[in-house]
Amino acid sequence: MLTFLLVINIAGTAAFAISGALLAAKKKMDWVGFVFIGNVTGIGGGTLRDVILDVPVFWLVDWYYVVICSISAVITYFAAQQISRKSNALLWADAVGMALFSVLGAEKALSLGAEIPVAVIMGVFSACLGGIIRDVILNDVPVVFQKEIYITASLCGAITFCVCYGLLGIIDFYAIGLGCVVAFTVRAIAIVTKLSMPAHKGLQ
Amino acid sequence: MLTFLLVINIAGTAAFAISGALLAAKKKMDWVGFVFIGNVTGIGGGTLRDVILDVPVFWLVDWYYVVICSISAVITYFAAQQISRKSNALLWADAVGMALFSVLGAEKALSLGAEIPVAVIMGVFSACLGGIIRDVILNDVPVVFQKEIYITASLCGAITFCVCYGLLGIIDFYAIGLGCVVAFTVRAIAIVTKLSMPAHKGLQ
Amino acid sequence: MLTFLLVINIAGTAAFAISGALLAAKKKMDWVGFVFIGNVTGIGGGTLRDVILDVPVFWLVDWYYVVICSISAVITYFAAQQISRKSNALLWADAVGMALFSVLGAEKALSLGAEIPVAVIMGVFSACLGGIIRDVILNDVPVVFQKEIYITASLCGAITFCVCYGLLGIIDFYAIGLGCVVAFTVRAIAIVTKLSMPAHKGLQ
């Protein structure tokens, strides 16, 4: 189980980093920009979660996450064209990562004694903040605020897990699984049906 | 006194959150964007203050602040048009919030043993950083850097409080009151007289 | 030695703050914007380093750094034209600051027990993040990601120091000196030869 989680964790982190590096490619950055944006996207959300929870930032110890993000970014530098043609595969890897991080982020917060609403927020932070910081650095208004059903999916997964584990007392194995399935399903439906959130019609 | 402070605190937080959500409306975001930007504006400044002071982030315990910001944002989503017509009321609620946060932020820092210059900075952070982060995420150059007499008002209030309480030893009740009055008055004069800061004439 | 380091430290911080304030001048900000951006550029990198390492943020105690940045920013407000004519002097002062911060940031992390890869990252954070945050706030895509050989120079210096001090056990005096020389030399070559990083050719 632990090995399985670790593998998904790494795959999800790499998918995040690659999506960041692809944006760096669009902005015609150099390799330093690729590596920086790759890391921000891959581990930025978890970093902010840990800073706000005031626990040691995870990659200070497990610094192989930085290595994974950096390698993913460098590979993307040399193979951006080919990778961007596989954007569908990337989209699904990203969805798996999002689902997992939403639940594991919430689980980390609960295990540190956070209350349920805070744990839900931390799950969403883990999954979504990296991408938001990436967009802010690259001067795009974050797409997750405008139409993509992404934070919503993350929220559904984190809430499902927190209710099952924190309120109903379901054991963590099943609660994590259920939370991931819910987050992934919501996101998958959005991807397949190209459903998007209704944007506000603005102010006159 | 405490209840009174709490009520202003909540009203100020809601005013901040609504001002953030109105900007989200201008950018035609979805409800997730409204809630996120509302929270960033309402509690972002205090979050950064607490992270830098290395004390528990206030909304990890008092998570009703997140609820207040989220509800304010959702109401704004459905009533943006009507609320933006009351922009005058909002401007004044925001001024009250700014005055209070400037002083209470400084008070929190002093009570944690910070020196006076640091406490002044923390007061300004509490009052102004949420709006700055909001503008950065939404890709606007923060208006408080260009002409609005806002940070200046916050600075006056925080300095007044710190001098009265930290240097002159005036009891907190009066020092807080005086600091709030100074911050609010400076801001009120700027609003009423439409006074603005002289912008730098730039470089040739 | 300590006095010498302190003097360079202050000079480097001031150079950073002035470079930030010059950008504020270009954006026609008011004096509040100058002071804020000056401080962000001068002490933002070290602040994030300390927050992530979870140690007290350095300017909470040594708040004269804030004073240095603020004074530098105010002077720049009144003399932006003259200072921008000396942009060459500024470029070199900035290079000295970058070299020093890269090494001292890494040294701080190592002395706190961080592993070498983490220490290298913290060195680069100390030297480069302030400028990145400055660009993000001012809505520019950070120039250090697009062509400037700046983070690369910082990286070379931090790695040199960490290898010498952390791996080879060379005493800190020489390791610090060597790291600074390497970082400065790489940056100096880039400045003199106008060498720049190859940007990615983008996506079709």
XYZ file of C-alpha atoms in Angstrom:
612
model
C 0.000 0.000 0.000
C 2.752 2.443 1.035
C 4.838 1.627 -2.027
C 1.793 2.030 -4.206
C 1.037 5.447 -2.684
C 4.671 6.493 -3.118
C 4.659 5.556 -6.792
C 1.462 7.541 -7.458
C 2.882 10.386 -5.395
C 6.002 10.542 -7.544
C 4.038 10.139 -10.780
C 1.676 12.920 -9.729
C 4.544 15.223 -8.745
C 6.257 14.574 -12.077
C 3.014 15.253 -13.962
C 2.637 18.558 -12.105
C 6.260 19.498 -12.834
C 5.914 18.657 -16.530
C 2.744 20.737 -16.833
C 4.666 23.647 -15.290
C 7.627 23.151 -17.604
C 5.337 23.082 -20.651
C 4.071 26.509 -19.675
C 7.697 27.618 -19.341
C 8.200 26.391 -22.903
C 5.274 28.477 -24.118
C 6.859 31.516 -22.445
C 10.225 30.697 -24.100
C 12.193 30.523 -20.884
C 15.701 29.163 -20.421
C 16.500 25.934 -18.557
C 16.635 27.757 -15.208
C 13.077 28.946 -15.735
C 11.991 25.403 -16.625
C 13.488 23.964 -13.440
C 12.144 26.747 -11.233
C 8.610 26.642 -12.635
C 8.673 22.830 -12.627
C 9.502 22.809 -8.928
C 7.011 25.545 -8.058
C 4.232 23.593 -9.753
C 5.312 20.231 -8.356
C 6.018 21.093 -4.733
C 4.738 24.661 -4.233
C 1.329 23.624 -2.936
C 2.700 21.216 -0.360
C 5.283 23.794 0.698
C 2.647 26.407 1.481
C 0.532 23.792 3.266
C 3.461 22.865 5.516
C 4.426 26.492 6.154
C 0.871 27.383 7.198
C 0.559 24.243 9.344
C 3.976 25.134 10.791
C 5.460 21.679 10.287
C 8.810 20.972 8.585
C 8.459 21.522 4.837
C 8.363 18.032 3.350
C 11.142 18.448 0.778
C 13.673 19.648 3.382
C 13.913 15.979 4.341
C 12.588 14.180 1.270
C 14.577 16.306 -1.152
C 14.238 13.711 -3.882
C 10.993 15.534 -4.720
C 13.129 18.449 -5.878
C 15.215 16.052 -7.956
C 12.080 14.546 -9.526
C 10.702 17.972 -10.435
C 14.058 19.159 -11.780
C 14.585 16.072 -13.930
C 11.013 16.269 -15.241
C 11.622 19.912 -16.146
C 14.914 19.226 -17.924
C 13.386 16.341 -19.900
C 10.540 18.674 -20.872
C 13.101 21.261 -21.997
C 14.486 18.826 -24.547
C 11.258 17.078 -25.488
C 8.594 19.756 -25.097
C 7.275 19.213 -28.600
C 6.828 15.488 -28.203
C 5.403 15.764 -24.671
C 2.898 18.419 -25.647
C 1.577 16.019 -28.284
C 0.850 13.583 -25.460
C -1.053 16.274 -23.602
C -3.913 13.870 -23.084
C -1.727 11.465 -21.121
C -0.444 14.396 -19.103
C -3.954 15.579 -18.339
C -4.839 12.209 -16.857
C -1.608 11.891 -14.875
C -2.302 15.359 -13.506
C -5.826 14.287 -12.541
C -4.468 11.287 -10.640
C -1.938 13.506 -8.867
C -4.605 16.066 -8.010
C -6.880 13.386 -6.543
C -4.101 11.905 -4.454
C -2.686 15.205 -3.185
C -6.156 16.468 -2.222
C -6.684 13.481 0.041
C -3.143 13.070 1.384
C -2.903 16.808 2.136
C -6.107 16.611 4.154
C -4.898 13.443 5.856
C -1.639 15.141 6.883
C -3.552 18.060 8.388
C -5.975 15.792 10.283
C -3.109 13.702 11.639
C -1.577 16.934 12.983
C -4.774 17.673 14.871
C -6.306 20.211 12.501
C -10.077 20.576 12.513
C -12.034 19.288 9.543
C -12.607 22.599 7.695
C -8.880 23.369 7.962
C -7.989 19.863 6.766
C -10.210 20.286 3.700
C -8.456 23.570 2.885
C -5.047 21.954 3.282
C -6.047 19.175 0.900
C -7.068 21.705 -1.714
C -3.867 23.705 -1.070
C -1.693 20.619 -1.633
C -3.392 19.830 -4.914
C -4.082 23.245 -6.404
C -1.774 25.951 -5.035
C 1.278 24.863 -7.030
C -0.575 25.484 -10.263
C -1.933 28.787 -8.999
C 1.533 30.052 -8.002
C 2.825 28.896 -11.400
C 0.184 30.969 -13.197
C 0.811 33.984 -10.977
C 4.572 33.908 -11.657
C 3.948 33.527 -15.380
C 1.468 36.400 -15.341
C -1.595 34.435 -16.326
C -4.835 34.783 -14.399
C -5.076 31.242 -12.951
C -7.269 29.177 -15.265
C -8.628 27.221 -12.275
C -10.494 30.377 -11.232
C -12.175 30.914 -14.543
C -13.684 27.763 -15.855
C -11.796 24.568 -15.138
C -13.506 22.106 -12.779
C -10.320 21.416 -10.882
C -10.487 23.015 -7.449
C -14.088 21.805 -7.267
C -12.956 18.229 -7.881
C -10.195 18.611 -5.311
C -12.710 20.022 -2.822
C -15.104 17.091 -3.358
C -12.310 14.597 -2.741
C -10.989 16.350 0.358
C -14.477 16.717 1.849
C -15.325 13.073 1.126
C -12.164 11.906 2.850
C -12.571 14.224 5.849
C -16.196 13.244 6.386
C -15.434 9.524 6.069
C -12.279 9.525 8.166
C -12.718 12.433 10.555
C -16.471 12.229 11.182
C -17.657 8.727 10.371
C -14.519 6.996 11.615
C -14.020 4.867 8.512
C -10.470 3.414 8.522
C -7.907 5.421 6.580
C -7.314 2.863 3.835
C -10.916 3.032 2.619
C -11.355 6.732 3.355
C -8.282 7.631 1.295
C -9.427 5.400 -1.521
C -12.945 6.808 -1.547
C -11.706 10.427 -1.434
C -9.350 9.808 -4.349
C -12.059 8.114 -6.397
C -14.478 10.995 -5.842
C -11.914 13.686 -6.731
C -10.755 11.779 -9.788
C -14.292 11.005 -10.977
C -15.424 14.627 -10.782
C -12.326 15.726 -12.675
C -12.656 12.899 -15.206
C -16.266 13.834 -15.956
C -15.159 17.425 -16.485
C -12.375 16.361 -18.858
C -14.466 13.903 -20.865
C -17.595 16.020 -21.176
C -15.590 19.263 -21.487
C -17.860 20.623 -18.791
C -16.765 23.942 -17.355
C -17.831 26.188 -14.507
C -20.231 29.026 -15.225
C -18.160 32.196 -15.172
C -19.596 35.291 -13.567
C -21.066 37.559 -16.207
C -19.072 40.487 -14.856
C -20.076 43.986 -13.832
C -21.639 46.611 -15.995
C -14.983 45.829 24.558
C -13.953 42.400 23.348
C -17.341 41.773 21.744
C -17.187 45.165 20.122
C -13.716 44.442 18.701
C -14.898 41.046 17.461
C -17.855 42.578 15.638
C -15.663 45.172 13.906
C -13.141 42.447 13.153
C -15.774 40.338 11.420
C -17.267 43.313 9.607
C -13.809 44.378 8.413
C -12.944 40.866 7.261
C -16.232 40.626 5.361
C -15.628 44.039 3.761
C -12.181 42.889 2.627
C -13.593 39.620 1.265
C -16.368 41.418 -0.621
C -13.890 43.861 -2.183
C -11.862 40.860 -3.347
C -14.925 39.096 -4.725
C -15.955 42.234 -6.631
C -12.612 42.154 -8.407
C -13.239 38.482 -9.178
C -16.530 39.556 -10.736
C -14.728 42.085 -12.937
C -12.412 39.305 -14.102
C -15.427 37.046 -14.814
C -14.298 34.210 -12.585
C -16.373 31.236 -11.457
C -17.547 30.711 -7.872
C -14.305 28.963 -6.915
C -12.373 32.057 -7.963
C -14.715 34.250 -5.924
C -14.232 32.164 -2.780
C -10.463 31.909 -3.227
C -9.922 35.607 -3.927
C -12.358 36.514 -1.144
C -10.356 34.505 1.345
C -6.996 35.756 0.079
C -8.147 39.348 0.500
C -9.831 38.767 3.840
C -7.252 36.655 5.643
C -4.125 36.717 3.443
C -2.493 39.617 5.283
C -2.938 38.104 8.722
C -1.720 34.757 7.418
C 1.559 36.203 6.192
C 1.955 38.163 9.434
C 1.573 34.990 11.486
C 3.879 32.972 9.224
C 6.632 35.595 9.482
C 6.164 35.944 13.252
C 6.208 32.120 13.404
C 3.057 31.845 15.493
C 0.066 29.597 14.661
C -1.855 31.058 11.735
C -4.995 32.544 13.262
C -7.569 30.817 11.060
C -6.197 27.335 11.830
C -8.018 27.722 15.136
C -10.583 30.430 14.421
C -11.621 28.917 11.103
C -14.902 30.830 11.165
C -12.902 33.586 9.436
C -12.694 31.309 6.399
C -16.448 30.750 6.626
C -17.081 34.518 6.821
C -14.907 35.189 3.778
C -16.443 32.315 1.810
C -20.023 33.369 2.570
C -19.212 36.992 1.713
C -17.741 35.822 -1.583
C -20.735 33.644 -2.477
C -23.191 36.445 -1.650
C -21.117 38.744 -3.856
C -21.286 36.161 -6.640
C -25.079 36.402 -6.690
C -25.400 40.088 -5.889
C -22.313 41.673 -7.427
C -24.343 44.210 -9.365
C -26.281 45.435 -6.333
C -23.227 45.436 -4.052
C -21.088 47.351 -6.522
C -23.765 50.064 -6.512
C -23.159 50.363 -2.766
C -19.445 50.762 -3.357
C -19.439 53.789 -1.093
C -20.630 51.758 1.876
C -18.028 49.151 1.066
C -15.282 51.759 0.906
C -16.082 52.903 4.423
C -16.395 49.387 5.836
C -13.019 48.647 4.283
C -11.564 51.786 5.909
C -12.833 50.668 9.324
C -11.362 47.210 8.784
C -8.036 48.664 7.648
C -7.815 50.897 10.723
C -8.614 48.046 13.085
C -6.291 45.492 11.470
C -3.386 47.968 11.384
C -3.594 48.422 15.136
C -4.493 44.867 16.152
C -1.745 43.443 13.931
C 0.798 45.692 15.625
C -0.630 44.828 19.032
C -0.283 41.097 18.322
C 3.361 41.559 17.319
C 4.182 43.669 20.405
C 2.504 41.155 22.681
C 4.765 38.473 21.163
C 7.820 40.514 22.090
C 8.562 42.078 18.694
C 10.395 45.388 18.628
C 8.496 48.506 17.659
C 9.642 48.807 14.007
C 8.722 45.166 13.444
C 5.347 45.662 15.132
C 4.585 48.606 12.850
C 5.400 46.473 9.804
C 3.182 43.671 11.080
C 0.306 46.100 11.536
C 0.656 47.273 7.948
C 0.982 43.655 6.767
C -2.260 42.673 8.514
C -4.152 45.537 6.941
C -2.666 45.799 3.471
C -1.064 42.556 2.321
C -4.320 40.744 1.602
C -5.231 43.378 -0.974
C -1.743 43.339 -2.448
C -1.776 39.539 -2.861
C -5.263 39.829 -4.414
C -3.972 42.298 -7.006
C -0.885 40.213 -7.735
C -2.966 37.059 -8.341
C -5.345 38.992 -10.566
C -2.452 40.489 -12.519
C -3.033 44.102 -11.590
C -0.200 46.287 -10.351
C -1.418 46.920 -6.760
C -3.281 50.211 -6.711
C -2.009 50.915 -3.187
C 1.455 51.433 -4.679
C 0.394 53.959 -7.239
C -1.803 56.590 -5.753
C -4.176 55.455 -3.027
C -3.498 56.813 0.456
C -4.069 53.466 2.080
C -0.768 52.017 3.265
C 0.121 55.508 4.469
C -3.028 55.608 6.596
C -2.313 52.144 7.927
C 1.261 53.204 8.734
C 0.079 56.288 10.638
C -2.295 54.199 12.726
C 0.262 51.476 13.481
C 2.934 54.031 14.429
C 0.508 55.963 16.632
C -0.461 52.814 18.487
C 3.115 51.555 18.868
C 4.382 54.907 20.142
C 1.496 55.262 22.602
C 1.493 51.696 23.864
C 5.084 50.532 23.408
C 6.964 53.758 24.160
C 4.714 55.987 26.244
C 3.084 53.164 28.160
C -0.491 54.332 27.572
C -2.895 51.495 28.447
C -3.973 49.333 25.534
C -7.616 50.387 25.502
C -6.770 54.025 24.732
C -3.738 53.229 22.553
C -5.817 50.926 20.344
C -8.578 53.497 20.121
C -6.209 56.323 19.249
C -4.367 54.258 16.634
C -7.637 53.272 14.948
C -8.889 56.865 14.945
C -5.661 58.135 13.348
C -5.620 55.433 10.642
C -9.301 55.912 9.889
C -9.055 59.715 9.829
C -6.151 59.763 7.378
C -7.987 57.325 5.128
C -11.276 59.216 5.477
C -9.629 62.502 4.480
C -8.162 60.765 1.431
C -11.560 59.342 0.454
C -13.520 62.549 0.991
C -11.040 64.959 -0.602
C -10.048 62.422 -3.295
C -6.471 63.184 -2.308
C -3.892 60.871 -3.823
C -0.174 60.265 -3.446
C 2.176 61.963 -5.875
C 3.347 59.273 -8.266
C 6.948 59.235 -9.367
C 7.332 60.900 -12.744
C 9.213 57.877 -14.051
C 12.503 57.516 -15.850
C 13.436 58.962 -19.191
C 36.313 39.268 8.670
C 32.892 39.622 10.315
C 32.895 43.385 9.859
C 33.938 42.941 6.264
C 31.090 40.480 5.635
C 28.648 42.831 7.342
C 29.685 45.740 5.141
C 29.291 43.680 1.944
C 26.003 42.351 3.289
C 24.651 45.864 3.792
C 26.006 47.062 0.451
C 24.441 44.090 -1.314
C 21.103 44.603 0.408
C 21.125 48.279 -0.537
C 21.995 47.413 -4.149
C 19.068 44.982 -4.259
C 16.714 47.558 -2.741
C 17.820 50.255 -5.190
C 17.303 47.932 -8.162
C 13.788 47.273 -6.867
C 13.085 50.967 -6.358
C 14.286 51.758 -9.900
C 11.660 49.361 -11.228
C 9.107 51.136 -9.029
C 10.193 54.370 -10.716
C 9.615 52.862 -14.152
C 6.103 51.876 -13.045
C 5.496 55.430 -11.712
C 4.653 54.367 -8.185
C 4.366 56.592 -5.135
C 6.852 56.560 -2.246
C 4.968 53.744 -0.505
C 5.435 51.578 -3.564
C 9.141 52.434 -3.651
C 9.635 51.450 -0.013
C 7.577 48.271 -0.334
C 9.244 47.066 -3.527
C 12.664 48.068 -2.183
C 12.134 45.915 0.881
C 10.690 43.006 -1.074
C 13.722 42.975 -3.350
C 16.224 43.501 -0.549
C 14.953 41.085 2.079
C 12.249 39.001 0.375
C 14.574 36.160 -0.585
C 16.029 35.767 2.898
C 12.549 35.974 4.382
C 11.277 33.053 2.322
C 14.439 31.091 3.080
C 13.913 31.544 6.819
C 10.199 30.754 6.626
C 10.846 27.508 4.750
C 13.706 26.550 7.087
C 11.365 27.431 9.972
C 13.880 29.632 11.777
C 13.180 33.183 13.004
C 13.030 35.555 10.038
C 16.308 37.481 10.160
C 14.866 41.008 10.065
C 12.587 40.391 13.047
C 15.750 40.797 15.122
C 18.088 42.671 12.783
C 15.425 45.127 11.700
C 18.073 47.587 10.511
C 17.857 45.677 7.201
C 14.376 47.115 6.785
C 15.760 50.561 7.552
C 18.536 50.112 4.968
C 16.077 49.032 2.286
C 13.643 51.823 3.127
C 16.326 54.533 3.067
C 17.723 53.173 -0.203
C 14.232 53.275 -1.682
C 13.548 56.834 -0.536
C 16.888 58.055 -1.879
C 16.051 56.359 -5.175
C 12.694 58.132 -5.179
C 14.440 61.494 -5.183
C 17.428 60.584 -7.321
C 16.127 57.915 -9.692
C 17.379 59.769 -12.746
C 20.926 60.148 -11.476
C 21.087 56.605 -10.086
C 19.807 55.045 -13.279
C 22.678 56.735 -15.095
C 25.018 54.832 -12.787
C 23.301 51.581 -13.694
C 26.676 50.024 -14.341
C 27.804 50.603 -10.767
C 24.515 49.174 -9.579
C 24.908 46.086 -11.732
C 28.255 45.340 -10.118
C 27.055 46.016 -6.581
C 24.151 43.693 -7.288
C 26.576 41.023 -8.541
C 28.602 41.282 -5.321
C 25.427 41.005 -3.244
C 24.205 38.031 -5.260
C 27.522 36.206 -4.793
C 27.560 36.848 -1.069
C 23.906 35.953 -0.441
C 24.205 32.723 -2.448
C 26.996 31.520 -0.204
C 25.788 32.891 3.133
C 22.285 31.529 2.513
C 23.715 28.077 1.885
C 25.963 28.425 4.936
C 22.990 29.299 7.136
C 21.093 26.234 5.925
C 24.075 23.906 6.437
C 24.673 25.271 9.930
C 21.027 24.435 10.722
C 21.632 20.840 9.704
C 20.114 20.923 6.225
C 21.387 18.439 3.674
C 23.550 19.707 0.821
C 20.891 19.828 -1.941
C 18.608 21.782 0.375
C 21.440 24.139 1.338
C 22.170 24.855 -2.326
C 18.502 25.704 -2.895
C 18.478 27.992 0.144
C 21.547 29.817 -1.175
C 19.827 30.433 -4.493
C 16.621 31.470 -2.683
C 18.505 34.048 -0.597
C 20.119 35.577 -3.663
C 17.408 35.346 -6.298
C 13.915 35.116 -4.816
C 13.683 38.766 -3.816
C 14.096 39.796 -7.437
C 11.625 37.179 -8.597
C 8.956 38.323 -6.112
C 9.621 41.922 -7.195
C 8.974 41.026 -10.842
C 5.864 39.025 -9.971
C 4.373 41.919 -7.975
C 5.173 44.345 -10.778
C 3.633 42.012 -13.345
C 6.766 41.273 -15.314
C 7.741 37.729 -16.203
C 10.969 37.424 -14.158
C 13.884 38.249 -16.436
C 16.071 35.712 -14.604
C 13.970 32.958 -16.180
C 14.386 34.135 -19.720
C 17.956 34.940 -20.497
C 19.990 36.453 -17.691
C 22.803 34.301 -16.345
C 21.974 35.105 -12.757
C 20.417 32.098 -11.063
C 23.036 29.986 -12.843
C 25.823 32.071 -11.293
C 24.166 31.854 -7.889
C 23.832 28.094 -8.302
C 27.528 27.717 -9.198
C 28.557 29.680 -6.108
C 26.248 27.806 -3.751
C 27.330 24.414 -5.106
C 31.009 25.349 -4.885
C 30.630 26.396 -1.269
C 28.568 23.369 -0.290
C 30.965 20.927 -1.923
C 34.007 22.612 -0.353
C 32.543 23.078 3.109
C 29.998 20.293 3.446
C 31.738 17.515 1.538
C 35.476 18.256 1.428
C 35.608 19.802 4.889
C 37.478 22.934 3.818
C 37.266 25.531 6.617
C 34.465 28.058 6.254
C 36.674 31.104 5.660
C 38.123 29.662 2.423
C 34.933 27.877 1.366
C 32.915 31.097 1.650
C 35.578 33.010 -0.241
C 35.787 30.439 -3.020
C 32.001 30.205 -3.383
C 31.691 33.975 -3.653
C 34.490 34.198 -6.204
C 32.892 31.506 -8.385
C 29.432 33.073 -8.275
C 30.805 36.540 -8.939
C 33.072 35.370 -11.775
C 30.281 33.569 -13.624
C 28.064 36.624 -13.289
C 30.892 38.983 -14.257
C 31.627 37.006 -17.421
C 27.939 37.152 -18.311
C 27.852 40.916 -17.771
C 31.072 41.699 -19.642
C 30.511 39.394 -22.596
C 26.746 40.055 -22.642
C 26.340 36.300 -22.719
C 22.798 35.078 -22.188
C 21.095 31.742 -21.713
C 19.579 30.016 -24.721
C 15.818 30.467 -24.434
C 13.556 27.601 -25.351
C 12.270 28.017 -28.874
C 8.696 27.525 -27.667
C 5.912 25.250 -28.825
C 4.292 25.142 -32.219
